Amino acid sequence: MPRRIAAYFNVVKTQWLVVLFIFSTHFALAYTSYPVDVHCPIDSTEFTIFETRSYYLRGYLKDFQMVGAVGGYYRNVVHSCPKCHYSGYKSDFDTTFSEHERSTLLKILEPYKHYEMTEIQENEVAIAIKNHGKVKHSEIASLYLNSSYLIKEFPWRVRQRKSLQRNAIKYIRLAMQEKEYTEPKQYANMTYLMGELYRRLGHFKEALSCFDLARMYPNQAPGMTDWIKKQRKLAKHKNRSNKV
């Protein structure tokens, strides 16, 4: 009998170890973030933000949105002061402004004074601030793209999503004109991305033109040729799906 009992508990122990392994593996692949204390460079308000620590990336949608256990990654790209609504990346809260600059930024923030901020509005404010400063067009394009990912959760806001995608195209194009991208494959990627955003907007002629130009670039990233081929086919058949 004691041997049977010992054998039983060994089986139970093994089962629990398997369960614990599965759970530990699951959590290891999950999204994690950590709190960071910052202070607002406009009104010195101190508050806590959450910065991404890790996430599990399974792949990308065809507009470069990450998929997998990415959790609040896109929500935590931009942060906002709870008082004046100054918004930006974490590094933007390490900035020091002169009195004149603070006064100018407060005027930019005035329309948002009584807003109950959402992640999409935080991106909107960050874009307004960066448009005022001397930043790269590619940085503003990224914020518009980030907003377009966030707003996908609200299908009834399709007109706003399209506006964000149009602006992303605008600033990607400006960034390319200013040669802000440093690697040849980035130009293939960004030209392709403009084509994909045009396709989602239903501008199929422009989409096909961008796809055709993108496949002419040398040194493309792995898999980009297949992406161009597949998304060009969708554009040719006038498919404006935003789910892929």
PDB file of C-alpha atoms in Angstrom:
ATOM      1  CA  MET A   1       0.000   0.000   0.000  1.00  0.00           C
ATOM      2  CA  PRO A   2       2.711   2.584   0.851  1.00  0.00           C
ATOM      3  CA  ARG A   3       4.308   1.970  -2.574  1.00  0.00           C
ATOM      4  CA  ARG A   4       0.967   2.553  -4.293  1.00  0.00           C
ATOM      5  CA  ILE A   5       0.473   5.767  -2.330  1.00  0.00           C
ATOM      6  CA  ALA A   6       3.992   6.925  -3.193  1.00  0.00           C
ATOM      7  CA  ALA A   7       3.406   6.104  -6.857  1.00  0.00           C
ATOM      8  CA  TYR A   8       0.103   8.008  -6.793  1.00  0.00           C
ATOM      9  CA  PHE A   9       1.741  11.123  -5.349  1.00  0.00           C
ATOM     10  CA  ASN A  10       4.548  10.906  -7.905  1.00  0.00           C
ATOM     11  CA  VAL A  11       1.937  10.916 -10.676  1.00  0.00           C
ATOM     12  CA  VAL A  12       0.129  13.876  -9.090  1.00  0.00           C
ATOM     13  CA  LYS A  13       3.434  15.714  -8.630  1.00  0.00           C
ATOM     14  CA  THR A  14       4.325  15.166 -12.277  1.00  0.00           C
ATOM     15  CA  GLN A  15       0.921  16.440 -13.413  1.00  0.00           C
ATOM     16  CA  TRP A  16       1.290  19.601 -11.332  1.00  0.00           C
ATOM     17  CA  LEU A  17       4.778  20.187 -12.702  1.00  0.00           C
ATOM     18  CA  VAL A  18       3.375  19.953 -16.226  1.00  0.00           C
ATOM     19  CA  VAL A  19       0.598  22.421 -15.343  1.00  0.00           C
ATOM     20  CA  LEU A  20       3.079  24.822 -13.732  1.00  0.00           C
ATOM     21  CA  PHE A  21       5.319  24.578 -16.803  1.00  0.00           C
ATOM     22  CA  ILE A  22       2.423  25.392 -19.119  1.00  0.00           C
ATOM     23  CA  PHE A  23       1.376  28.379 -17.017  1.00  0.00           C
ATOM     24  CA  SER A  24       4.930  29.673 -16.628  1.00  0.00           C
ATOM     25  CA  THR A  25       5.467  29.346 -20.381  1.00  0.00           C
ATOM     26  CA  HIS A  26       2.216  31.174 -21.049  1.00  0.00           C
ATOM     27  CA  PHE A  27       3.116  34.061 -18.772  1.00  0.00           C
ATOM     28  CA  ALA A  28       6.642  34.200 -20.133  1.00  0.00           C
ATOM     29  CA  LEU A  29       5.160  34.796 -23.586  1.00  0.00           C
ATOM     30  CA  ALA A  30       2.613  37.340 -22.374  1.00  0.00           C
ATOM     31  CA  TYR A  31       2.849  41.114 -22.454  1.00  0.00           C
ATOM     32  CA  THR A  32       4.420  42.748 -19.410  1.00  0.00           C
ATOM     33  CA  SER A  33       4.963  46.373 -18.425  1.00  0.00           C
ATOM     34  CA  TYR A  34       6.430  48.227 -15.467  1.00  0.00           C
ATOM     35  CA  PRO A  35       5.577  51.517 -13.721  1.00  0.00           C
ATOM     36  CA  VAL A  36       7.810  54.560 -14.170  1.00  0.00           C
ATOM     37  CA  ASP A  37       7.432  57.878 -12.336  1.00  0.00           C
ATOM     38  CA  VAL A  38       7.722  60.973 -14.532  1.00  0.00           C
ATOM     39  CA  HIS A  39       7.031  64.675 -14.192  1.00  0.00           C
ATOM     40  CA  CYS A  40       5.415  66.974 -16.728  1.00  0.00           C
ATOM     41  CA  PRO A  41       7.801  69.560 -18.251  1.00  0.00           C
ATOM     42  CA  ILE A  42       4.898  72.007 -18.601  1.00  0.00           C
ATOM     43  CA  ASP A  43       3.328  72.129 -15.119  1.00  0.00           C
ATOM     44  CA  SER A  44       5.631  69.797 -13.105  1.00  0.00           C
ATOM     45  CA  THR A  45       2.813  67.352 -12.303  1.00  0.00           C
ATOM     46  CA  GLU A  46       4.236  64.040 -11.107  1.00  0.00           C
ATOM     47  CA  PHE A  47       2.484  60.852 -12.220  1.00  0.00           C
ATOM     48  CA  THR A  48       3.124  57.222 -13.098  1.00  0.00           C
ATOM     49  CA  ILE A  49       3.229  55.759 -16.600  1.00  0.00           C
ATOM     50  CA  PHE A  50       3.628  52.160 -17.741  1.00  0.00           C
ATOM     51  CA  GLU A  51       6.450  51.232 -20.061  1.00  0.00           C
ATOM     52  CA  THR A  52       6.522  48.011 -22.074  1.00  0.00           C
ATOM     53  CA  ARG A  53       8.960  45.465 -20.673  1.00  0.00           C
ATOM     54  CA  SER A  54       8.347  42.446 -22.894  1.00  0.00           C
ATOM     55  CA  TYR A  55       5.813  40.889 -25.249  1.00  0.00           C
ATOM     56  CA  TYR A  56       5.416  37.863 -27.484  1.00  0.00           C
ATOM     57  CA  LEU A  57       5.464  38.728 -31.187  1.00  0.00           C
ATOM     58  CA  ARG A  58       3.746  36.192 -33.429  1.00  0.00           C
ATOM     59  CA  GLY A  59       3.997  38.242 -36.604  1.00  0.00           C
ATOM     60  CA  TYR A  60       2.660  41.311 -38.391  1.00  0.00           C
ATOM     61  CA  LEU A  61      -0.485  42.321 -40.204  1.00  0.00           C
ATOM     62  CA  LYS A  62       0.056  43.656 -43.696  1.00  0.00           C
ATOM     63  CA  ASP A  63       0.109  47.274 -42.458  1.00  0.00           C
ATOM     64  CA  PHE A  64       2.989  46.352 -40.076  1.00  0.00           C
ATOM     65  CA  GLN A  65       0.782  46.138 -36.968  1.00  0.00           C
ATOM     66  CA  MET A  66       2.285  43.608 -34.569  1.00  0.00           C
ATOM     67  CA  VAL A  67       0.174  40.623 -33.512  1.00  0.00           C
ATOM     68  CA  GLY A  68       0.681  38.184 -30.670  1.00  0.00           C
ATOM     69  CA  ALA A  69       0.744  38.791 -26.929  1.00  0.00           C
ATOM     70  CA  VAL A  70       1.522  42.483 -27.430  1.00  0.00           C
ATOM     71  CA  GLY A  71      -1.000  43.617 -24.810  1.00  0.00           C
ATOM     72  CA  GLY A  72      -0.904  47.366 -24.213  1.00  0.00           C
ATOM     73  CA  TYR A  73       2.132  48.028 -26.403  1.00  0.00           C
ATOM     74  CA  TYR A  74       0.392  50.504 -28.705  1.00  0.00           C
ATOM     75  CA  ARG A  75      -1.477  52.104 -25.803  1.00  0.00           C
ATOM     76  CA  ASN A  76       1.786  52.730 -23.994  1.00  0.00           C
ATOM     77  CA  VAL A  77       3.696  54.291 -26.873  1.00  0.00           C
ATOM     78  CA  VAL A  78       2.453  57.766 -25.916  1.00  0.00           C
ATOM     79  CA  HIS A  79       1.821  59.125 -22.415  1.00  0.00           C
ATOM     80  CA  SER A  80      -0.164  62.145 -21.234  1.00  0.00           C
ATOM     81  CA  CYS A  81      -0.010  64.489 -18.255  1.00  0.00           C
ATOM     82  CA  PRO A  82      -3.278  64.073 -16.306  1.00  0.00           C
ATOM     83  CA  LYS A  83      -3.454  67.810 -15.625  1.00  0.00           C
ATOM     84  CA  CYS A  84      -2.436  69.799 -18.729  1.00  0.00           C
ATOM     85  CA  HIS A  85      -2.534  66.833 -21.193  1.00  0.00           C
ATOM     86  CA  TYR A  86       0.975  67.408 -22.516  1.00  0.00           C
ATOM     87  CA  SER A  87       1.589  64.173 -24.457  1.00  0.00           C
ATOM     88  CA  GLY A  88       4.553  62.375 -25.942  1.00  0.00           C
ATOM     89  CA  TYR A  89       7.015  59.556 -25.624  1.00  0.00           C
ATOM     90  CA  LYS A  90       8.617  58.898 -22.263  1.00  0.00           C
ATOM     91  CA  SER A  91      11.734  60.742 -23.468  1.00  0.00           C
ATOM     92  CA  ASP A  92       9.588  63.822 -24.163  1.00  0.00           C
ATOM     93  CA  PHE A  93       8.935  64.120 -20.429  1.00  0.00           C
ATOM     94  CA  ASP A  94      12.670  64.580 -19.849  1.00  0.00           C
ATOM     95  CA  THR A  95      12.607  67.771 -21.926  1.00  0.00           C
ATOM     96  CA  THR A  96      13.181  71.226 -20.435  1.00  0.00           C
ATOM     97  CA  PHE A  97      11.319  74.157 -21.996  1.00  0.00           C
ATOM     98  CA  SER A  98      11.870  77.884 -21.755  1.00  0.00           C
ATOM     99  CA  GLU A  99       9.032  80.090 -20.493  1.00  0.00           C
ATOM    100  CA  HIS A 100       8.293  81.127 -24.073  1.00  0.00           C
ATOM    101  CA  GLU A 101       8.150  77.508 -25.238  1.00  0.00           C
ATOM    102  CA  ARG A 102       5.904  76.561 -22.328  1.00  0.00           C
ATOM    103  CA  SER A 103       3.557  79.411 -23.167  1.00  0.00           C
ATOM    104  CA  THR A 104       3.375  78.303 -26.808  1.00  0.00           C
ATOM    105  CA  LEU A 105       2.720  74.680 -25.861  1.00  0.00           C
ATOM    106  CA  LEU A 106      -0.025  75.688 -23.420  1.00  0.00           C
ATOM    107  CA  LYS A 107      -1.815  77.373 -26.323  1.00  0.00           C
ATOM    108  CA  ILE A 108      -1.561  74.144 -28.319  1.00  0.00           C
ATOM    109  CA  LEU A 109      -2.942  72.207 -25.326  1.00  0.00           C
ATOM    110  CA  GLU A 110      -5.807  74.645 -24.650  1.00  0.00           C
ATOM    111  CA  PRO A 111      -8.397  72.867 -26.887  1.00  0.00           C
ATOM    112  CA  TYR A 112      -7.803  69.646 -24.938  1.00  0.00           C
ATOM    113  CA  LYS A 113      -8.022  71.247 -21.504  1.00  0.00           C
ATOM    114  CA  HIS A 114     -11.351  69.706 -20.531  1.00  0.00           C
ATOM    115  CA  TYR A 115     -10.986  66.447 -22.451  1.00  0.00           C
ATOM    116  CA  GLU A 116     -11.113  63.087 -20.732  1.00  0.00           C
ATOM    117  CA  MET A 117      -8.114  61.774 -22.610  1.00  0.00           C
ATOM    118  CA  THR A 118      -8.091  58.479 -24.502  1.00  0.00           C
ATOM    119  CA  GLU A 119      -5.049  56.770 -26.009  1.00  0.00           C
ATOM    120  CA  ILE A 120      -6.082  58.006 -29.457  1.00  0.00           C
ATOM    121  CA  GLN A 121      -6.376  61.598 -28.223  1.00  0.00           C
ATOM    122  CA  GLU A 122      -2.990  61.290 -26.535  1.00  0.00           C
ATOM    123  CA  ASN A 123      -1.503  60.478 -29.938  1.00  0.00           C
ATOM    124  CA  GLU A 124      -3.416  63.410 -31.439  1.00  0.00           C
ATOM    125  CA  VAL A 125      -1.936  65.822 -28.888  1.00  0.00           C
ATOM    126  CA  ALA A 126       1.552  64.364 -29.350  1.00  0.00           C
ATOM    127  CA  ILE A 127       1.239  64.918 -33.108  1.00  0.00           C
ATOM    128  CA  ALA A 128       0.136  68.544 -32.578  1.00  0.00           C
ATOM    129  CA  ILE A 129       3.135  69.166 -30.315  1.00  0.00           C
ATOM    130  CA  LYS A 130       5.612  67.500 -32.659  1.00  0.00           C
ATOM    131  CA  ASN A 131       4.212  69.389 -35.656  1.00  0.00           C
ATOM    132  CA  HIS A 132       5.101  72.553 -33.757  1.00  0.00           C
ATOM    133  CA  GLY A 133       8.662  71.419 -33.114  1.00  0.00           C
ATOM    134  CA  LYS A 134      11.470  70.333 -35.390  1.00  0.00           C
ATOM    135  CA  VAL A 135      11.026  66.579 -35.599  1.00  0.00           C
ATOM    136  CA  LYS A 136      11.362  64.102 -38.428  1.00  0.00           C
ATOM    137  CA  HIS A 137       8.379  63.457 -40.659  1.00  0.00           C
ATOM    138  CA  SER A 138       8.919  59.730 -40.103  1.00  0.00           C
ATOM    139  CA  GLU A 139       8.274  60.229 -36.370  1.00  0.00           C
ATOM    140  CA  ILE A 140       4.935  61.916 -37.043  1.00  0.00           C
ATOM    141  CA  ALA A 141       4.039  59.201 -39.573  1.00  0.00           C
ATOM    142  CA  SER A 142       4.641  56.597 -36.867  1.00  0.00           C
ATOM    143  CA  LEU A 143       2.254  58.375 -34.488  1.00  0.00           C
ATOM    144  CA  TYR A 144      -0.487  58.480 -37.135  1.00  0.00           C
ATOM    145  CA  LEU A 145       0.116  54.793 -37.838  1.00  0.00           C
ATOM    146  CA  ASN A 146       0.000  54.001 -34.116  1.00  0.00           C
ATOM    147  CA  SER A 147      -3.353  55.826 -33.858  1.00  0.00           C
ATOM    148  CA  SER A 148      -4.710  53.869 -36.821  1.00  0.00           C
ATOM    149  CA  TYR A 149      -3.905  50.616 -35.004  1.00  0.00           C
ATOM    150  CA  LEU A 150      -5.670  51.788 -31.848  1.00  0.00           C
ATOM    151  CA  ILE A 151      -8.803  52.922 -33.648  1.00  0.00           C
ATOM    152  CA  LYS A 152      -9.271  49.537 -35.336  1.00  0.00           C
ATOM    153  CA  GLU A 153     -10.940  48.489 -32.086  1.00  0.00           C
ATOM    154  CA  PHE A 154     -13.825  50.830 -32.981  1.00  0.00           C
ATOM    155  CA  PRO A 155     -15.171  49.775 -36.414  1.00  0.00           C
ATOM    156  CA  TRP A 156     -17.808  52.528 -36.376  1.00  0.00           C
ATOM    157  CA  ARG A 157     -15.008  55.144 -36.457  1.00  0.00           C
ATOM    158  CA  VAL A 158     -13.908  54.113 -39.935  1.00  0.00           C
ATOM    159  CA  ARG A 159     -13.864  57.704 -41.264  1.00  0.00           C
ATOM    160  CA  GLN A 160     -11.434  58.746 -38.545  1.00  0.00           C
ATOM    161  CA  ARG A 161      -9.291  55.685 -39.225  1.00  0.00           C
ATOM    162  CA  LYS A 162      -9.099  56.622 -42.895  1.00  0.00           C
ATOM    163  CA  SER A 163      -8.079  60.158 -41.976  1.00  0.00           C
ATOM    164  CA  LEU A 164      -5.248  58.786 -39.825  1.00  0.00           C
ATOM    165  CA  GLN A 165      -4.117  56.503 -42.651  1.00  0.00           C
ATOM    166  CA  ARG A 166      -4.145  59.398 -45.141  1.00  0.00           C
ATOM    167  CA  ASN A 167      -1.950  61.438 -42.815  1.00  0.00           C
ATOM    168  CA  ALA A 168       0.395  58.489 -42.325  1.00  0.00           C
ATOM    169  CA  ILE A 169       0.833  58.345 -46.117  1.00  0.00           C
ATOM    170  CA  LYS A 170       1.442  62.103 -46.244  1.00  0.00           C
ATOM    171  CA  TYR A 171       4.236  62.025 -43.674  1.00  0.00           C
ATOM    172  CA  ILE A 172       5.814  58.828 -45.000  1.00  0.00           C
ATOM    173  CA  ARG A 173       6.054  60.519 -48.386  1.00  0.00           C
ATOM    174  CA  LEU A 174       7.592  63.646 -46.825  1.00  0.00           C
ATOM    175  CA  ALA A 175      10.058  61.492 -44.878  1.00  0.00           C
ATOM    176  CA  MET A 176      11.111  59.755 -48.097  1.00  0.00           C
ATOM    177  CA  GLN A 177      11.530  63.080 -49.886  1.00  0.00           C
ATOM    178  CA  GLU A 178      13.759  64.307 -47.058  1.00  0.00           C
ATOM    179  CA  LYS A 179      15.702  61.013 -47.142  1.00  0.00           C
ATOM    180  CA  GLU A 180      15.026  60.356 -43.468  1.00  0.00           C
ATOM    181  CA  TYR A 181      15.254  56.593 -43.885  1.00  0.00           C
ATOM    182  CA  THR A 182      18.822  55.334 -43.824  1.00  0.00           C
ATOM    183  CA  GLU A 183      18.627  51.802 -45.265  1.00  0.00           C
ATOM    184  CA  PRO A 184      17.617  50.934 -48.869  1.00  0.00           C
ATOM    185  CA  LYS A 185      15.153  48.259 -47.689  1.00  0.00           C
ATOM    186  CA  GLN A 186      13.308  50.918 -45.645  1.00  0.00           C
ATOM    187  CA  TYR A 187      12.328  52.667 -48.869  1.00  0.00           C
ATOM    188  CA  ALA A 188      10.892  49.424 -50.245  1.00  0.00           C
ATOM    189  CA  ASN A 189       9.025  48.888 -46.959  1.00  0.00           C
ATOM    190  CA  MET A 190       7.617  52.405 -46.789  1.00  0.00           C
ATOM    191  CA  THR A 191       6.625  52.471 -50.458  1.00  0.00           C
ATOM    192  CA  TYR A 192       4.864  49.151 -49.952  1.00  0.00           C
ATOM    193  CA  LEU A 193       3.185  50.505 -46.785  1.00  0.00           C
ATOM    194  CA  MET A 194       1.852  53.532 -48.662  1.00  0.00           C
ATOM    195  CA  GLY A 195       0.414  51.125 -51.238  1.00  0.00           C
ATOM    196  CA  GLU A 196      -1.220  49.028 -48.533  1.00  0.00           C
ATOM    197  CA  LEU A 197      -2.725  52.085 -46.833  1.00  0.00           C
ATOM    198  CA  TYR A 198      -4.009  53.348 -50.201  1.00  0.00           C
ATOM    199  CA  ARG A 199      -5.581  49.919 -50.764  1.00  0.00           C
ATOM    200  CA  ARG A 200      -7.351  50.083 -47.387  1.00  0.00           C
ATOM    201  CA  LEU A 201      -8.604  53.560 -48.287  1.00  0.00           C
ATOM    202  CA  GLY A 202     -10.005  52.267 -51.567  1.00  0.00           C
ATOM    203  CA  HIS A 203      -7.543  54.255 -53.710  1.00  0.00           C
ATOM    204  CA  PHE A 204      -6.622  51.293 -55.855  1.00  0.00           C
ATOM    205  CA  LYS A 205      -4.834  53.130 -58.676  1.00  0.00           C
ATOM    206  CA  GLU A 206      -2.431  54.740 -56.197  1.00  0.00           C
ATOM    207  CA  ALA A 207      -2.050  51.423 -54.377  1.00  0.00           C
ATOM    208  CA  LEU A 208      -1.039  49.560 -57.537  1.00  0.00           C
ATOM    209  CA  SER A 209       1.409  52.308 -58.446  1.00  0.00           C
ATOM    210  CA  CYS A 210       3.104  52.067 -55.019  1.00  0.00           C
ATOM    211  CA  PHE A 211       3.206  48.275 -55.101  1.00  0.00           C
ATOM    212  CA  ASP A 212       4.790  48.322 -58.568  1.00  0.00           C
ATOM    213  CA  LEU A 213       7.386  50.840 -57.401  1.00  0.00           C
ATOM    214  CA  ALA A 214       8.089  48.932 -54.177  1.00  0.00           C
ATOM    215  CA  ARG A 215       8.971  45.701 -55.977  1.00  0.00           C
ATOM    216  CA  MET A 216      11.596  47.556 -58.034  1.00  0.00           C
ATOM    217  CA  TYR A 217      13.675  48.422 -54.956  1.00  0.00           C
ATOM    218  CA  PRO A 218      16.745  46.222 -54.362  1.00  0.00           C
ATOM    219  CA  ASN A 219      17.710  44.668 -51.011  1.00  0.00           C
ATOM    220  CA  GLN A 220      14.165  44.054 -49.855  1.00  0.00           C
ATOM    221  CA  ALA A 221      13.444  42.638 -46.416  1.00  0.00           C
ATOM    222  CA  PRO A 222      12.746  38.869 -46.311  1.00  0.00           C
ATOM    223  CA  GLY A 223       9.168  38.114 -47.302  1.00  0.00           C
ATOM    224  CA  MET A 224       8.471  41.574 -48.712  1.00  0.00           C
ATOM    225  CA  THR A 225       8.244  40.266 -52.291  1.00  0.00           C
ATOM    226  CA  ASP A 226       5.433  37.902 -51.261  1.00  0.00           C
ATOM    227  CA  TRP A 227       3.632  40.644 -49.347  1.00  0.00           C
ATOM    228  CA  ILE A 228       3.743  42.961 -52.367  1.00  0.00           C
ATOM    229  CA  LYS A 229       2.449  40.209 -54.635  1.00  0.00           C
ATOM    230  CA  LYS A 230      -0.456  39.279 -52.331  1.00  0.00           C
ATOM    231  CA  GLN A 231      -1.541  42.825 -51.491  1.00  0.00           C
ATOM    232  CA  ARG A 232      -1.227  43.943 -55.107  1.00  0.00           C
ATOM    233  CA  LYS A 233      -3.612  41.146 -56.052  1.00  0.00           C
ATOM    234  CA  LEU A 234      -6.109  42.437 -53.452  1.00  0.00           C
ATOM    235  CA  ALA A 235      -5.801  45.973 -54.842  1.00  0.00           C
ATOM    236  CA  LYS A 236      -6.315  44.701 -58.393  1.00  0.00           C
ATOM    237  CA  HIS A 237      -9.556  43.055 -57.261  1.00  0.00           C
ATOM    238  CA  LYS A 238     -10.581  46.284 -55.454  1.00  0.00           C
ATOM    239  CA  ASN A 239     -10.469  44.676 -52.016  1.00  0.00           C
ATOM    240  CA  ARG A 240     -10.238  47.304 -49.271  1.00  0.00           C
ATOM    241  CA  SER A 241     -10.233  44.908 -46.300  1.00  0.00           C
ATOM    242  CA  ASN A 242      -8.646  46.362 -43.187  1.00  0.00           C
ATOM    243  CA  LYS A 243      -8.421  43.064 -41.283  1.00  0.00           C
ATOM    244  CA  VAL A 244      -5.364  41.497 -42.878  1.00  0.00           C
TER     245      VAL A 244
END
